[in-house]
Amino acid sequence: MEQLHTSLAVEKAAQSKIDQVDFSKLVFGKNFTDHMFICEYKDGKWQQPRVVPYQPITLDPSAKVFHYGQAVFEGMKAYKDANDDIFLFRPEENFNRINKSSERLAMPAFPKDYFFEGLTTLLKLDKEWIKKGNGNSLYIRPFVIATESGVMASPSMEYTFMIICSPVQSYYGGEVKVKIADYYSRAANGGFGAAKAAGNYAGQFYPTKLANEEGYQQIIWTDDATHEYLEEAGTMNIFFRINDTLLTCPTSDRILDGVTRKSVIAMAQHMGIDVEVRPIKVSELVEAANNGSLKEMFGSGTAAVISPISGFANKDQFWELPKQESPMAQQIKQAIVSLQYNETEDPFGWRVKVD
Ligand SMILES: *Cc1c(COP(=O)(O)O)cnc(C)c1O
């Protein structure tokens, strides 16, 4: 890692809260570790980075994040292997992406050495919160918010960058039935769908709620102009298996360039699976479902790695996907998860040991 411009200040928590947490009953993203990383931006530069006890922050009610949604975030994980060593998975990808997201929202880039020094220090201080085995991991949430007070509609001159961490267990969402969007859109050409911005999520809640009421857990987003092309699965990227080929659409202004998506593509190719990255029409999916060549659909994202989809609705019709003996989704997930937990070789250089 590079040398810090300003050394990190560390204030340790007087007492750990870890005994108050039941690690066998974790709800995703509900519990947080003992410490957090915080760094403020003002007078045109990032100030002293700090690791402090996890605590509430105070903001003026007119802080711009509340009014104009100038906020971006990341999602990444730390894993512990059988020897209690801690690993991150492709962390540079998340670091680069948060700065790309920030740029799209007219926010300043965060220094790389601050990010990694802060994250590493946090993980070492809170290492007891990372449990080994069986899908346990630590979900890491870096984020940046606009903190300047004043309701003028202009980019903030002040920001806060933070990292908070939440222990999680392997995520099983149950059967996921999805509905293909034919009216609402999550992103548009020239918009900020490719940024991991808070507002992209806010805009998705209402159409997703309507889909939930109809019995679907998620929406498959289509392109905003025609609703003819399949683009994302809720807050995940989307894959289709037609016969033995794995398909996913190319990234664009409207699609989040997922780390898991990239990893699924590379891992599948490494496993000898045929992968096609190209635009996929709703009509092609319907045809494949009708002629039996559509074998699997799944979403990809950091939280669950891969979430299998059991069926999809398009307009008023519903298709249940056939059950597979040995789903491609499961094989690829297993290969990625084993790599994340340091159980297998890493031919890609994705795993980064924290020390
Ligand atoms: C975070 C996110 C993903 C998945 O990205 P990963 O890097 O794989 O976690 C996909 N789509 C959207 C809209 C997202 O916000």
Short mmCIF file of C-alpha atoms and ligand atoms in Angstrom, two decimals:
data_model
loop_
_atom_site.label_atom_id
_atom_site.label_comp_id
_atom_site.label_asym_id
_atom_site.label_seq_id
_atom_site.Cartn_x
_atom_site.Cartn_y
_atom_site.Cartn_z
CA MET A 1 0.00 0.00 0.00
CA GLU A 2 1.09 3.58 -0.61
CA GLN A 3 2.26 5.85 2.17
CA LEU A 4 -0.35 8.01 3.87
CA HIS A 5 -0.22 11.78 3.41
CA THR A 6 -1.64 12.20 6.89
CA SER A 7 -1.42 9.33 9.32
CA LEU A 8 -4.64 7.70 10.34
CA ALA A 9 -5.90 8.60 13.82
CA VAL A 10 -7.35 5.66 15.77
CA GLU A 11 -9.65 5.86 18.76
CA LYS A 12 -10.57 2.45 20.11
CA ALA A 13 -13.96 1.59 21.56
CA ALA A 14 -13.84 1.33 25.37
CA GLN A 15 -15.80 -1.91 25.23
CA SER A 16 -16.83 -4.31 22.49
CA LYS A 17 -20.54 -4.86 21.74
CA ILE A 18 -19.84 -8.26 20.24
CA ASP A 19 -21.35 -10.19 23.17
CA GLN A 20 -24.72 -8.56 22.52
CA VAL A 21 -24.94 -10.04 19.01
CA ASP A 22 -26.39 -13.46 18.28
CA PHE A 23 -24.29 -14.58 15.31
CA SER A 24 -26.67 -17.47 14.59
CA LYS A 25 -29.58 -15.11 13.95
CA LEU A 26 -28.09 -12.25 11.95
CA VAL A 27 -30.42 -10.16 9.84
CA PHE A 28 -28.60 -8.81 6.77
CA GLY A 29 -27.16 -5.36 7.46
CA LYS A 30 -28.72 -4.86 10.92
CA ASN A 31 -25.71 -5.17 13.24
CA PHE A 32 -22.56 -3.11 13.02
CA THR A 33 -19.08 -3.68 14.39
CA ASP A 34 -17.33 -1.69 17.13
CA HIS A 35 -15.57 0.80 14.88
CA MET A 36 -16.09 2.92 11.79
CA PHE A 37 -13.89 4.92 9.44
CA ILE A 38 -14.62 8.59 8.83
CA CYS A 39 -12.98 11.36 6.83
CA GLU A 40 -14.35 14.81 6.09
CA TYR A 41 -13.84 16.97 3.02
CA LYS A 42 -13.76 20.75 3.39
CA ASP A 43 -11.74 23.75 2.16
CA GLY A 44 -11.07 21.80 -1.02
CA LYS A 45 -9.39 18.80 0.60
CA TRP A 46 -9.89 15.61 2.55
CA GLN A 47 -9.09 16.16 6.23
CA GLN A 48 -7.55 13.83 8.81
CA PRO A 49 -8.87 10.26 8.30
CA ARG A 50 -9.99 8.58 11.53
CA VAL A 51 -11.11 5.23 12.88
CA VAL A 52 -13.43 5.81 15.83
CA PRO A 53 -16.00 3.85 17.87
CA TYR A 54 -19.18 3.22 15.83
CA GLN A 55 -21.52 6.11 16.64
CA PRO A 56 -24.22 8.39 15.23
CA ILE A 57 -23.18 11.45 13.24
CA THR A 58 -24.68 14.91 13.49
CA LEU A 59 -25.70 16.90 10.41
CA ASP A 60 -27.43 20.19 9.85
CA PRO A 61 -31.05 19.65 8.65
CA SER A 62 -30.18 21.63 5.52
CA ALA A 63 -27.26 19.29 4.63
CA LYS A 64 -27.47 18.74 0.88
CA VAL A 65 -27.63 14.97 1.06
CA PHE A 66 -31.12 15.26 2.58
CA HIS A 67 -32.43 17.50 -0.18
CA TYR A 68 -30.62 16.59 -3.38
CA GLY A 69 -29.52 13.02 -2.75
CA GLN A 70 -25.86 13.63 -3.43
CA ALA A 71 -24.71 10.27 -2.08
CA VAL A 72 -22.85 7.22 -3.39
CA PHE A 73 -21.90 3.91 -1.81
CA GLU A 74 -20.17 0.57 -2.24
CA GLY A 75 -20.72 -2.98 -1.08
CA MET A 76 -17.86 -5.39 -0.51
CA LYS A 77 -16.98 -8.26 1.84
CA ALA A 78 -14.19 -9.61 4.03
CA TYR A 79 -13.82 -13.36 4.60
CA LYS A 80 -11.90 -15.43 7.16
CA ASP A 81 -10.28 -18.73 6.28
CA ALA A 82 -9.66 -21.78 8.49
CA ASN A 83 -6.40 -20.21 9.78
CA ASP A 84 -8.11 -16.96 10.81
CA ASP A 85 -6.51 -15.05 7.95
CA ILE A 86 -8.68 -12.30 6.52
CA PHE A 87 -9.22 -11.70 2.81
CA LEU A 88 -10.88 -9.13 0.60
CA PHE A 89 -12.19 -9.90 -2.88
CA ARG A 90 -11.05 -7.55 -5.68
CA PRO A 91 -11.14 -4.50 -3.37
CA GLU A 92 -9.50 -2.19 -5.93
CA GLU A 93 -12.59 -2.62 -8.08
CA ASN A 94 -14.77 -1.18 -5.32
CA PHE A 95 -12.33 1.62 -4.62
CA ASN A 96 -12.19 2.61 -8.29
CA ARG A 97 -15.95 2.36 -8.64
CA ILE A 98 -16.81 4.59 -5.68
CA ASN A 99 -14.66 7.32 -7.19
CA LYS A 100 -16.29 6.79 -10.58
CA SER A 101 -19.71 7.06 -8.93
CA SER A 102 -18.57 10.20 -7.08
CA GLU A 103 -17.39 11.81 -10.29
CA ARG A 104 -20.81 11.27 -11.87
CA LEU A 105 -22.43 13.02 -8.89
CA ALA A 106 -19.95 15.92 -8.96
CA MET A 107 -18.28 14.73 -5.74
CA PRO A 108 -14.51 14.71 -5.06
CA ALA A 109 -12.44 11.53 -5.46
CA PHE A 110 -11.23 9.85 -2.28
CA PRO A 111 -7.48 9.08 -1.92
CA LYS A 112 -6.53 5.45 -2.39
CA ASP A 113 -4.10 5.32 0.54
CA TYR A 114 -6.72 6.71 2.95
CA PHE A 115 -9.22 4.13 1.75
CA PHE A 116 -7.00 1.09 2.13
CA GLU A 117 -5.28 2.19 5.33
CA GLY A 118 -8.67 2.97 6.88
CA LEU A 119 -10.26 -0.27 5.72
CA THR A 120 -7.35 -2.46 6.79
CA THR A 121 -7.17 -0.82 10.22
CA LEU A 122 -10.91 -1.24 10.68
CA LEU A 123 -10.80 -4.92 9.71
CA LYS A 124 -7.92 -5.64 12.06
CA LEU A 125 -9.60 -3.86 14.99
CA ASP A 126 -12.91 -5.62 14.36
CA LYS A 127 -11.52 -8.99 13.29
CA GLU A 128 -13.51 -10.91 15.93
CA TRP A 129 -16.63 -9.84 14.05
CA ILE A 130 -15.56 -11.81 10.98
CA LYS A 131 -16.64 -15.39 11.59
CA LYS A 132 -15.20 -18.23 9.60
CA GLY A 133 -16.97 -21.01 7.78
CA ASN A 134 -20.36 -21.61 6.30
CA GLY A 135 -21.05 -18.42 4.36
CA ASN A 136 -20.14 -16.09 7.22
CA SER A 137 -18.53 -12.82 6.20
CA LEU A 138 -18.31 -9.15 7.01
CA TYR A 139 -20.29 -6.88 4.71
CA ILE A 140 -18.39 -3.61 4.20
CA ARG A 141 -20.26 -0.46 3.31
CA PRO A 142 -18.16 2.54 2.22
CA PHE A 143 -20.22 5.64 1.38
CA VAL A 144 -19.95 9.36 0.72
CA ILE A 145 -22.56 12.01 1.55
CA ALA A 146 -22.87 15.74 0.87
CA THR A 147 -22.80 17.47 4.24
CA GLU A 148 -22.66 21.18 3.48
CA SER A 149 -25.58 23.07 4.99
CA GLY A 150 -27.80 25.17 2.73
CA VAL A 151 -30.61 24.26 0.36
CA MET A 152 -29.23 25.93 -2.76
CA ALA A 153 -29.37 23.36 -5.55
CA SER A 154 -25.67 23.08 -6.29
CA PRO A 155 -22.98 20.54 -5.52
CA SER A 156 -21.92 20.53 -1.88
CA MET A 157 -18.54 21.99 -0.91
CA GLU A 158 -18.31 19.56 2.05
CA TYR A 159 -18.56 15.76 2.22
CA THR A 160 -18.14 12.90 4.64
CA PHE A 161 -16.62 9.59 3.55
CA MET A 162 -17.32 6.67 5.89
CA ILE A 163 -16.91 2.91 6.10
CA ILE A 164 -19.17 0.83 8.33
CA CYS A 165 -19.11 -2.97 8.65
CA SER A 166 -21.84 -5.50 9.32
CA PRO A 167 -21.44 -9.22 10.08
CA VAL A 168 -23.60 -11.35 7.76
CA GLN A 169 -24.41 -14.98 7.15
CA SER A 170 -24.87 -16.72 3.83
CA TYR A 171 -27.82 -15.16 2.17
CA TYR A 172 -30.71 -17.27 1.02
CA GLY A 173 -33.54 -15.24 -0.41
CA GLY A 174 -35.86 -18.19 -1.03
CA GLU A 175 -37.53 -18.71 -4.43
CA VAL A 176 -37.20 -15.60 -6.53
CA LYS A 177 -39.89 -14.93 -9.08
CA VAL A 178 -39.35 -11.84 -11.19
CA LYS A 179 -41.38 -9.54 -13.35
CA ILE A 180 -40.01 -7.95 -16.52
CA ALA A 181 -40.42 -4.16 -16.45
CA ASP A 182 -42.65 -2.88 -19.25
CA TYR A 183 -43.41 0.58 -17.88
CA TYR A 184 -41.01 1.71 -15.11
CA SER A 185 -37.27 2.18 -15.60
CA ARG A 186 -34.43 2.32 -13.07
CA ALA A 187 -32.04 4.18 -15.36
CA ALA A 188 -31.97 6.05 -18.64
CA ASN A 189 -29.48 6.78 -21.39
CA GLY A 190 -27.20 9.56 -20.22
CA GLY A 191 -28.48 9.14 -16.65
CA PHE A 192 -26.60 7.77 -13.64
CA GLY A 193 -27.68 4.14 -13.60
CA ALA A 194 -24.03 3.09 -13.90
CA ALA A 195 -23.19 4.92 -10.65
CA LYS A 196 -23.78 3.24 -7.30
CA ALA A 197 -25.84 6.21 -6.18
CA ALA A 198 -28.39 6.25 -3.37
CA GLY A 199 -31.02 7.78 -5.65
CA ASN A 200 -30.99 4.78 -8.00
CA TYR A 201 -32.30 2.71 -5.13
CA ALA A 202 -34.92 5.20 -3.94
CA GLY A 203 -36.43 5.30 -7.43
CA GLN A 204 -36.66 1.53 -7.53
CA PHE A 205 -38.57 0.98 -4.30
CA TYR A 206 -42.02 1.94 -5.57
CA PRO A 207 -42.13 -0.19 -8.75
CA THR A 208 -40.61 -3.06 -6.73
CA LYS A 209 -43.32 -2.67 -4.10
CA LEU A 210 -45.98 -2.92 -6.83
CA ALA A 211 -44.28 -6.07 -8.17
CA ASN A 212 -44.17 -7.51 -4.61
CA GLU A 213 -47.93 -6.98 -4.32
CA GLU A 214 -48.37 -9.04 -7.49
CA GLY A 215 -46.27 -11.85 -5.98
CA TYR A 216 -42.89 -11.13 -7.57
CA GLN A 217 -39.80 -10.57 -5.45
CA GLN A 218 -37.86 -8.54 -7.97
CA ILE A 219 -38.07 -6.65 -11.23
CA ILE A 220 -36.00 -7.39 -14.30
CA TRP A 221 -35.18 -3.95 -15.59
CA THR A 222 -35.31 -3.33 -19.31
CA ASP A 223 -33.96 -0.46 -21.40
CA ASP A 224 -35.91 2.74 -20.79
CA ALA A 225 -36.40 3.61 -24.46
CA THR A 226 -38.13 0.45 -25.71
CA HIS A 227 -38.42 -2.03 -22.78
CA GLU A 228 -37.30 -4.64 -25.31
CA TYR A 229 -33.87 -5.44 -23.85
CA LEU A 230 -33.10 -7.18 -20.55
CA GLU A 231 -30.67 -5.23 -18.39
CA GLU A 232 -30.55 -5.86 -14.62
CA ALA A 233 -32.24 -7.97 -11.93
CA GLY A 234 -33.40 -5.64 -9.17
CA THR A 235 -30.14 -4.55 -7.57
CA MET A 236 -28.12 -7.26 -9.26
CA ASN A 237 -26.74 -7.93 -12.72
CA ILE A 238 -28.52 -10.61 -14.71
CA PHE A 239 -27.49 -13.86 -16.41
CA PHE A 240 -29.41 -16.35 -18.57
CA ARG A 241 -28.48 -19.89 -19.48
CA ILE A 242 -29.83 -20.84 -22.89
CA ASN A 243 -28.92 -24.45 -23.68
CA ASP A 244 -25.35 -24.51 -22.34
CA THR A 245 -24.45 -20.91 -23.12
CA LEU A 246 -24.35 -18.25 -20.44
CA LEU A 247 -25.63 -14.85 -21.58
CA THR A 248 -25.43 -11.41 -20.04
CA CYS A 249 -25.86 -7.96 -21.50
CA PRO A 250 -22.99 -5.49 -21.97
CA THR A 251 -22.64 -2.68 -19.43
CA SER A 252 -23.75 0.82 -20.42
CA ASP A 253 -24.83 4.15 -18.92
CA ARG A 254 -27.84 2.31 -17.52
CA ILE A 255 -26.14 -0.72 -16.03
CA LEU A 256 -23.98 -1.07 -12.94
CA ASP A 257 -20.63 -2.65 -13.77
CA GLY A 258 -20.79 -5.32 -11.08
CA VAL A 259 -17.65 -6.91 -9.64
CA THR A 260 -19.57 -10.16 -9.26
CA ARG A 261 -20.76 -9.94 -12.88
CA LYS A 262 -17.17 -9.62 -14.11
CA SER A 263 -16.10 -12.44 -11.83
CA VAL A 264 -18.93 -14.73 -12.99
CA ILE A 265 -17.99 -14.14 -16.63
CA ALA A 266 -14.29 -14.83 -16.01
CA MET A 267 -14.94 -17.84 -13.76
CA ALA A 268 -17.44 -19.38 -16.19
CA GLN A 269 -14.96 -19.03 -19.05
CA HIS A 270 -12.25 -20.53 -16.84
CA MET A 271 -14.58 -23.49 -16.21
CA GLY A 272 -14.98 -23.97 -19.96
CA ILE A 273 -18.49 -22.53 -20.16
CA ASP A 274 -19.45 -20.63 -23.30
CA VAL A 275 -20.24 -17.01 -22.36
CA GLU A 276 -21.84 -14.43 -24.63
CA VAL A 277 -21.94 -10.76 -23.65
CA ARG A 278 -24.48 -9.13 -25.94
CA PRO A 279 -27.84 -7.37 -25.90
CA ILE A 280 -30.63 -9.83 -25.06
CA LYS A 281 -34.20 -9.18 -26.09
CA VAL A 282 -37.25 -9.98 -23.98
CA SER A 283 -38.63 -11.73 -27.08
CA GLU A 284 -35.55 -13.98 -27.23
CA LEU A 285 -36.09 -14.96 -23.58
CA VAL A 286 -39.77 -15.71 -24.17
CA GLU A 287 -38.93 -17.78 -27.24
CA ALA A 288 -36.26 -19.72 -25.33
CA ALA A 289 -38.71 -20.34 -22.46
CA ASN A 290 -41.32 -21.57 -24.96
CA ASN A 291 -39.00 -23.94 -26.81
CA GLY A 292 -37.37 -25.29 -23.64
CA SER A 293 -33.85 -23.95 -24.31
CA LEU A 294 -34.01 -21.51 -21.36
CA LYS A 295 -32.49 -23.51 -18.52
CA GLU A 296 -31.57 -20.96 -15.84
CA MET A 297 -31.72 -17.31 -14.89
CA PHE A 298 -29.84 -15.70 -12.02
CA GLY A 299 -28.78 -12.40 -10.55
CA SER A 300 -25.22 -11.61 -9.46
CA GLY A 301 -24.09 -9.26 -6.69
CA THR A 302 -21.79 -9.09 -3.67
CA ALA A 303 -24.43 -9.90 -1.03
CA ALA A 304 -25.53 -13.29 -2.38
CA VAL A 305 -22.89 -13.86 -5.12
CA ILE A 306 -25.56 -15.59 -7.21
CA SER A 307 -29.35 -15.60 -6.67
CA PRO A 308 -31.19 -18.17 -8.77
CA ILE A 309 -34.47 -17.05 -10.32
CA SER A 310 -37.25 -19.64 -10.41
CA GLY A 311 -39.58 -18.02 -12.92
CA PHE A 312 -40.44 -14.82 -14.73
CA ALA A 313 -43.49 -12.88 -15.82
CA ASN A 314 -43.76 -10.85 -18.98
CA LYS A 315 -46.96 -8.84 -19.35
CA ASP A 316 -49.67 -11.28 -18.25
CA GLN A 317 -47.81 -14.51 -18.82
CA PHE A 318 -45.67 -16.45 -16.34
CA TRP A 319 -43.00 -19.04 -17.03
CA GLU A 320 -41.66 -21.42 -14.39
CA LEU A 321 -38.06 -22.45 -15.13
CA PRO A 322 -37.23 -26.18 -15.23
CA LYS A 323 -35.35 -27.57 -12.20
CA GLN A 324 -31.76 -28.51 -13.07
CA GLU A 325 -29.85 -31.49 -11.65
CA SER A 326 -26.64 -29.52 -11.28
CA PRO A 327 -27.37 -25.86 -11.96
CA MET A 328 -24.67 -23.82 -13.65
CA ALA A 329 -25.50 -21.06 -11.15
CA GLN A 330 -24.56 -23.33 -8.25
CA GLN A 331 -21.32 -24.53 -9.87
CA ILE A 332 -20.11 -21.01 -10.61
CA LYS A 333 -21.14 -19.76 -7.18
CA GLN A 334 -19.26 -22.61 -5.48
CA ALA A 335 -16.12 -21.85 -7.49
CA ILE A 336 -16.22 -18.14 -6.60
CA VAL A 337 -17.06 -18.72 -2.92
CA SER A 338 -14.23 -21.27 -2.51
CA LEU A 339 -11.83 -18.72 -3.97
CA GLN A 340 -13.14 -16.00 -1.63
CA TYR A 341 -12.61 -18.21 1.45
CA ASN A 342 -9.07 -19.21 0.42
CA GLU A 343 -10.10 -22.84 -0.08
CA THR A 344 -8.87 -23.03 -3.68
CA GLU A 345 -6.15 -21.57 -5.85
CA ASP A 346 -6.72 -18.08 -7.21
CA PRO A 347 -5.57 -18.04 -10.85
CA PHE A 348 -6.97 -14.52 -11.30
CA GLY A 349 -5.24 -12.63 -8.47
CA TRP A 350 -8.62 -11.60 -7.02
CA ARG A 351 -8.00 -12.50 -3.39
CA VAL A 352 -6.21 -9.90 -1.24
CA LYS A 353 -4.92 -10.86 2.18
CA VAL A 354 -5.40 -8.25 4.91
CA ASP A 355 -2.22 -7.84 6.92
C1 LIG B 1 -24.19 -3.08 -6.51
C2 LIG B 1 -25.03 -3.38 -7.70
C3 LIG B 1 -24.83 -4.52 -8.50
C4 LIG B 1 -23.84 -5.60 -8.16
O1 LIG B 1 -22.53 -5.17 -8.09
P1 LIG B 1 -21.44 -6.05 -7.35
O2 LIG B 1 -20.18 -5.27 -7.54
O3 LIG B 1 -21.40 -7.36 -8.05
O4 LIG B 1 -21.87 -6.18 -5.94
C5 LIG B 1 -25.62 -4.68 -9.62
N1 LIG B 1 -26.58 -3.79 -9.95
C6 LIG B 1 -26.80 -2.68 -9.19
C7 LIG B 1 -27.85 -1.73 -9.60
C8 LIG B 1 -26.03 -2.44 -8.06
O5 LIG B 1 -26.26 -1.34 -7.32
#
